[in-house]
Amino acid sequence: MATELHLSHKIVHLHLSHIRKKLSIHSTIEIIIYICRGMKFPQHNIKLTPRGKEVFLLILDGLKTNQIAHHLGISRSGVRRHREKMIQDNGCESMIELIAKYYGTCAKPYQEMPYEN
């Protein structure tokens, strides 16, 4: 994100921190979900197994790993394996990138930029 915006990582993290406080949101994934709920994106197909789809939809609902495991009656490590498989099968490097791909937006991994004063 920082590279795409031509900003330093410190500035991006500062703004994300302010957004989290203002919205009482704790993670970047929750910020994306909050923003995307109010927008109409053409949802793209991503490769998911039937159980993976259940896990993914619960992630989109904002549930944490423990909550998903309890809801589906599986272990936390099972949820983590489903997450890893979804990410790998769809050529993504993170859950944020997978969610962005699902909503048809761009979320390429960024590289460290030198901090400029």
mmCIF file with all atom_site columns, C-alpha atoms in Angstrom:
data_model
loop_
_atom_site.group_PDB
_atom_site.id
_atom_site.type_symbol
_atom_site.label_atom_id
_atom_site.label_alt_id
_atom_site.label_comp_id
_atom_site.label_asym_id
_atom_site.label_entity_id
_atom_site.label_seq_id
_atom_site.pdbx_PDB_ins_code
_atom_site.Cartn_x
_atom_site.Cartn_y
_atom_site.Cartn_z
_atom_site.occupancy
_atom_site.B_iso_or_equiv
_atom_site.pdbx_formal_charge
_atom_site.auth_seq_id
_atom_site.auth_comp_id
_atom_site.auth_asym_id
_atom_site.auth_atom_id
_atom_site.pdbx_PDB_model_num
ATOM 1   C CA . MET A 1 1   ? 0.000   0.000   0.000  1.00 0.00 ? 1   MET A CA 1
ATOM 2   C CA . ALA A 1 2   ? 2.801   2.406   0.904  1.00 0.00 ? 2   ALA A CA 1
ATOM 3   C CA . THR A 1 3   ? 4.586   1.849   -2.399 1.00 0.00 ? 3   THR A CA 1
ATOM 4   C CA . GLU A 1 4   ? 1.386   2.331   -4.405 1.00 0.00 ? 4   GLU A CA 1
ATOM 5   C CA . LEU A 1 5   ? 0.764   5.642   -2.605 1.00 0.00 ? 5   LEU A CA 1
ATOM 6   C CA . HIS A 1 6   ? 4.436   6.678   -2.691 1.00 0.00 ? 6   HIS A CA 1
ATOM 7   C CA . LEU A 1 7   ? 4.465   7.050   1.106  1.00 0.00 ? 7   LEU A CA 1
ATOM 8   C CA . SER A 1 8   ? 6.681   5.666   3.823  1.00 0.00 ? 8   SER A CA 1
ATOM 9   C CA . HIS A 1 9   ? 5.458   2.710   5.870  1.00 0.00 ? 9   HIS A CA 1
ATOM 10  C CA . LYS A 1 10  ? 5.517   4.849   9.007  1.00 0.00 ? 10  LYS A CA 1
ATOM 11  C CA . ILE A 1 11  ? 3.035   7.319   7.521  1.00 0.00 ? 11  ILE A CA 1
ATOM 12  C CA . VAL A 1 12  ? 0.704   4.530   6.367  1.00 0.00 ? 12  VAL A CA 1
ATOM 13  C CA . HIS A 1 13  ? 0.801   2.875   9.801  1.00 0.00 ? 13  HIS A CA 1
ATOM 14  C CA . LEU A 1 14  ? 0.116   6.226   11.466 1.00 0.00 ? 14  LEU A CA 1
ATOM 15  C CA . HIS A 1 15  ? -2.997  6.765   9.323  1.00 0.00 ? 15  HIS A CA 1
ATOM 16  C CA . LEU A 1 16  ? -4.180  3.188   9.842  1.00 0.00 ? 16  LEU A CA 1
ATOM 17  C CA . SER A 1 17  ? -3.808  3.719   13.583 1.00 0.00 ? 17  SER A CA 1
ATOM 18  C CA . HIS A 1 18  ? -5.986  6.833   13.446 1.00 0.00 ? 18  HIS A CA 1
ATOM 19  C CA . ILE A 1 19  ? -8.625  5.006   11.380 1.00 0.00 ? 19  ILE A CA 1
ATOM 20  C CA . ARG A 1 20  ? -8.657  2.070   13.826 1.00 0.00 ? 20  ARG A CA 1
ATOM 21  C CA . LYS A 1 21  ? -9.174  4.405   16.796 1.00 0.00 ? 21  LYS A CA 1
ATOM 22  C CA . LYS A 1 22  ? -11.896 6.449   15.097 1.00 0.00 ? 22  LYS A CA 1
ATOM 23  C CA . LEU A 1 23  ? -13.868 3.378   13.977 1.00 0.00 ? 23  LEU A CA 1
ATOM 24  C CA . SER A 1 24  ? -13.042 1.212   17.034 1.00 0.00 ? 24  SER A CA 1
ATOM 25  C CA . ILE A 1 25  ? -11.611 -1.392  14.655 1.00 0.00 ? 25  ILE A CA 1
ATOM 26  C CA . HIS A 1 26  ? -8.610  -3.528  15.553 1.00 0.00 ? 26  HIS A CA 1
ATOM 27  C CA . SER A 1 27  ? -7.225  -4.937  12.302 1.00 0.00 ? 27  SER A CA 1
ATOM 28  C CA . THR A 1 28  ? -6.559  -3.903  8.727  1.00 0.00 ? 28  THR A CA 1
ATOM 29  C CA . ILE A 1 29  ? -8.864  -6.669  7.504  1.00 0.00 ? 29  ILE A CA 1
ATOM 30  C CA . GLU A 1 30  ? -11.705 -5.170  9.560  1.00 0.00 ? 30  GLU A CA 1
ATOM 31  C CA . ILE A 1 31  ? -10.991 -1.753  7.974  1.00 0.00 ? 31  ILE A CA 1
ATOM 32  C CA . ILE A 1 32  ? -11.236 -3.256  4.479  1.00 0.00 ? 32  ILE A CA 1
ATOM 33  C CA . ILE A 1 33  ? -14.460 -5.061  5.361  1.00 0.00 ? 33  ILE A CA 1
ATOM 34  C CA . TYR A 1 34  ? -15.930 -1.886  6.902  1.00 0.00 ? 34  TYR A CA 1
ATOM 35  C CA . ILE A 1 35  ? -15.137 0.136   3.789  1.00 0.00 ? 35  ILE A CA 1
ATOM 36  C CA . CYS A 1 36  ? -16.234 -2.532  1.304  1.00 0.00 ? 36  CYS A CA 1
ATOM 37  C CA . ARG A 1 37  ? -19.623 -3.070  2.953  1.00 0.00 ? 37  ARG A CA 1
ATOM 38  C CA . GLY A 1 38  ? -20.692 0.386   1.840  1.00 0.00 ? 38  GLY A CA 1
ATOM 39  C CA . MET A 1 39  ? -19.419 0.002   -1.708 1.00 0.00 ? 39  MET A CA 1
ATOM 40  C CA . LYS A 1 40  ? -20.548 -2.064  -4.657 1.00 0.00 ? 40  LYS A CA 1
ATOM 41  C CA . PHE A 1 41  ? -17.681 -4.079  -6.073 1.00 0.00 ? 41  PHE A CA 1
ATOM 42  C CA . PRO A 1 42  ? -18.029 -6.807  -8.663 1.00 0.00 ? 42  PRO A CA 1
ATOM 43  C CA . GLN A 1 43  ? -16.987 -9.804  -6.602 1.00 0.00 ? 43  GLN A CA 1
ATOM 44  C CA . HIS A 1 44  ? -14.435 -11.938 -8.398 1.00 0.00 ? 44  HIS A CA 1
ATOM 45  C CA . ASN A 1 45  ? -14.270 -15.662 -8.243 1.00 0.00 ? 45  ASN A CA 1
ATOM 46  C CA . ILE A 1 46  ? -11.625 -17.064 -5.996 1.00 0.00 ? 46  ILE A CA 1
ATOM 47  C CA . LYS A 1 47  ? -10.853 -20.756 -5.585 1.00 0.00 ? 47  LYS A CA 1
ATOM 48  C CA . LEU A 1 48  ? -12.330 -22.124 -2.361 1.00 0.00 ? 48  LEU A CA 1
ATOM 49  C CA . THR A 1 49  ? -13.210 -25.562 -1.076 1.00 0.00 ? 49  THR A CA 1
ATOM 50  C CA . PRO A 1 50  ? -16.684 -25.887 0.475  1.00 0.00 ? 50  PRO A CA 1
ATOM 51  C CA . ARG A 1 51  ? -15.209 -25.646 4.006  1.00 0.00 ? 51  ARG A CA 1
ATOM 52  C CA . GLY A 1 52  ? -12.816 -22.931 2.846  1.00 0.00 ? 52  GLY A CA 1
ATOM 53  C CA . LYS A 1 53  ? -15.809 -20.924 1.655  1.00 0.00 ? 53  LYS A CA 1
ATOM 54  C CA . GLU A 1 54  ? -17.390 -21.215 5.098  1.00 0.00 ? 54  GLU A CA 1
ATOM 55  C CA . VAL A 1 55  ? -14.154 -20.050 6.739  1.00 0.00 ? 55  VAL A CA 1
ATOM 56  C CA . PHE A 1 56  ? -13.752 -17.195 4.241  1.00 0.00 ? 56  PHE A CA 1
ATOM 57  C CA . LEU A 1 57  ? -17.295 -15.902 4.747  1.00 0.00 ? 57  LEU A CA 1
ATOM 58  C CA . LEU A 1 58  ? -16.800 -15.943 8.510  1.00 0.00 ? 58  LEU A CA 1
ATOM 59  C CA . ILE A 1 59  ? -13.550 -14.005 8.070  1.00 0.00 ? 59  ILE A CA 1
ATOM 60  C CA . LEU A 1 60  ? -15.471 -11.447 6.004  1.00 0.00 ? 60  LEU A CA 1
ATOM 61  C CA . ASP A 1 61  ? -17.979 -11.233 8.858  1.00 0.00 ? 61  ASP A CA 1
ATOM 62  C CA . GLY A 1 62  ? -15.072 -10.222 11.106 1.00 0.00 ? 62  GLY A CA 1
ATOM 63  C CA . LEU A 1 63  ? -14.752 -13.396 13.193 1.00 0.00 ? 63  LEU A CA 1
ATOM 64  C CA . LYS A 1 64  ? -11.366 -14.288 14.675 1.00 0.00 ? 64  LYS A CA 1
ATOM 65  C CA . THR A 1 65  ? -9.697  -17.700 14.346 1.00 0.00 ? 65  THR A CA 1
ATOM 66  C CA . ASN A 1 66  ? -10.981 -18.891 17.746 1.00 0.00 ? 66  ASN A CA 1
ATOM 67  C CA . GLN A 1 67  ? -14.531 -17.810 16.933 1.00 0.00 ? 67  GLN A CA 1
ATOM 68  C CA . ILE A 1 68  ? -14.462 -19.486 13.514 1.00 0.00 ? 68  ILE A CA 1
ATOM 69  C CA . ALA A 1 69  ? -13.123 -22.717 15.040 1.00 0.00 ? 69  ALA A CA 1
ATOM 70  C CA . HIS A 1 70  ? -15.876 -22.716 17.668 1.00 0.00 ? 70  HIS A CA 1
ATOM 71  C CA . HIS A 1 71  ? -18.590 -21.859 15.125 1.00 0.00 ? 71  HIS A CA 1
ATOM 72  C CA . LEU A 1 72  ? -17.546 -24.639 12.713 1.00 0.00 ? 72  LEU A CA 1
ATOM 73  C CA . GLY A 1 73  ? -16.574 -27.176 15.365 1.00 0.00 ? 73  GLY A CA 1
ATOM 74  C CA . ILE A 1 74  ? -12.985 -27.516 14.152 1.00 0.00 ? 74  ILE A CA 1
ATOM 75  C CA . SER A 1 75  ? -9.618  -26.749 15.738 1.00 0.00 ? 75  SER A CA 1
ATOM 76  C CA . ARG A 1 76  ? -7.827  -23.414 15.486 1.00 0.00 ? 76  ARG A CA 1
ATOM 77  C CA . SER A 1 77  ? -5.061  -25.117 13.522 1.00 0.00 ? 77  SER A CA 1
ATOM 78  C CA . GLY A 1 78  ? -7.719  -26.387 11.103 1.00 0.00 ? 78  GLY A CA 1
ATOM 79  C CA . VAL A 1 79  ? -8.884  -22.821 10.538 1.00 0.00 ? 79  VAL A CA 1
ATOM 80  C CA . ARG A 1 80  ? -5.273  -21.701 10.013 1.00 0.00 ? 80  ARG A CA 1
ATOM 81  C CA . ARG A 1 81  ? -4.732  -24.516 7.469  1.00 0.00 ? 81  ARG A CA 1
ATOM 82  C CA . HIS A 1 82  ? -7.848  -23.462 5.542  1.00 0.00 ? 82  HIS A CA 1
ATOM 83  C CA . ARG A 1 83  ? -6.618  -19.853 5.527  1.00 0.00 ? 83  ARG A CA 1
ATOM 84  C CA . GLU A 1 84  ? -3.163  -20.897 4.285  1.00 0.00 ? 84  GLU A CA 1
ATOM 85  C CA . LYS A 1 85  ? -4.673  -23.097 1.545  1.00 0.00 ? 85  LYS A CA 1
ATOM 86  C CA . MET A 1 86  ? -7.006  -20.298 0.364  1.00 0.00 ? 86  MET A CA 1
ATOM 87  C CA . ILE A 1 87  ? -4.121  -17.849 0.189  1.00 0.00 ? 87  ILE A CA 1
ATOM 88  C CA . GLN A 1 88  ? -1.836  -20.286 -1.629 1.00 0.00 ? 88  GLN A CA 1
ATOM 89  C CA . ASP A 1 89  ? -4.470  -21.599 -4.084 1.00 0.00 ? 89  ASP A CA 1
ATOM 90  C CA . ASN A 1 90  ? -5.352  -18.068 -5.181 1.00 0.00 ? 90  ASN A CA 1
ATOM 91  C CA . GLY A 1 91  ? -1.777  -16.879 -5.680 1.00 0.00 ? 91  GLY A CA 1
ATOM 92  C CA . CYS A 1 92  ? -1.921  -14.393 -2.818 1.00 0.00 ? 92  CYS A CA 1
ATOM 93  C CA . GLU A 1 93  ? 0.582   -13.648 -0.087 1.00 0.00 ? 93  GLU A CA 1
ATOM 94  C CA . SER A 1 94  ? -1.826  -12.581 2.673  1.00 0.00 ? 94  SER A CA 1
ATOM 95  C CA . MET A 1 95  ? -5.462  -12.697 3.713  1.00 0.00 ? 95  MET A CA 1
ATOM 96  C CA . ILE A 1 96  ? -5.709  -8.972  3.001  1.00 0.00 ? 96  ILE A CA 1
ATOM 97  C CA . GLU A 1 97  ? -4.587  -9.594  -0.582 1.00 0.00 ? 97  GLU A CA 1
ATOM 98  C CA . LEU A 1 98  ? -7.114  -12.441 -0.935 1.00 0.00 ? 98  LEU A CA 1
ATOM 99  C CA . ILE A 1 99  ? -9.956  -10.236 0.328  1.00 0.00 ? 99  ILE A CA 1
ATOM 100 C CA . ALA A 1 100 ? -8.868  -7.465  -2.039 1.00 0.00 ? 100 ALA A CA 1
ATOM 101 C CA . LYS A 1 101 ? -8.844  -9.978  -4.894 1.00 0.00 ? 101 LYS A CA 1
ATOM 102 C CA . TYR A 1 102 ? -12.346 -11.129 -3.903 1.00 0.00 ? 102 TYR A CA 1
ATOM 103 C CA . TYR A 1 103 ? -13.608 -7.543  -4.054 1.00 0.00 ? 103 TYR A CA 1
ATOM 104 C CA . GLY A 1 104 ? -11.727 -6.914  -7.311 1.00 0.00 ? 104 GLY A CA 1
ATOM 105 C CA . THR A 1 105 ? -9.323  -4.347  -5.944 1.00 0.00 ? 105 THR A CA 1
ATOM 106 C CA . CYS A 1 106 ? -5.540  -4.225  -6.042 1.00 0.00 ? 106 CYS A CA 1
ATOM 107 C CA . ALA A 1 107 ? -3.472  -5.152  -3.005 1.00 0.00 ? 107 ALA A CA 1
ATOM 108 C CA . LYS A 1 108 ? -0.001  -6.061  -4.177 1.00 0.00 ? 108 LYS A CA 1
ATOM 109 C CA . PRO A 1 109 ? 2.630   -6.809  -1.574 1.00 0.00 ? 109 PRO A CA 1
ATOM 110 C CA . TYR A 1 110 ? 4.788   -3.781  -0.902 1.00 0.00 ? 110 TYR A CA 1
ATOM 111 C CA . GLN A 1 111 ? 8.499   -3.379  -0.509 1.00 0.00 ? 111 GLN A CA 1
ATOM 112 C CA . GLU A 1 112 ? 10.220  -1.300  2.134  1.00 0.00 ? 112 GLU A CA 1
ATOM 113 C CA . MET A 1 113 ? 10.676  2.276   1.013  1.00 0.00 ? 113 MET A CA 1
ATOM 114 C CA . PRO A 1 114 ? 13.318  4.515   2.553  1.00 0.00 ? 114 PRO A CA 1
ATOM 115 C CA . TYR A 1 115 ? 11.852  6.918   5.094  1.00 0.00 ? 115 TYR A CA 1
ATOM 116 C CA . GLU A 1 116 ? 11.978  10.508  3.888  1.00 0.00 ? 116 GLU A CA 1
ATOM 117 C CA . ASN A 1 117 ? 11.811  13.477  6.252  1.00 0.00 ? 117 ASN A CA 1
#
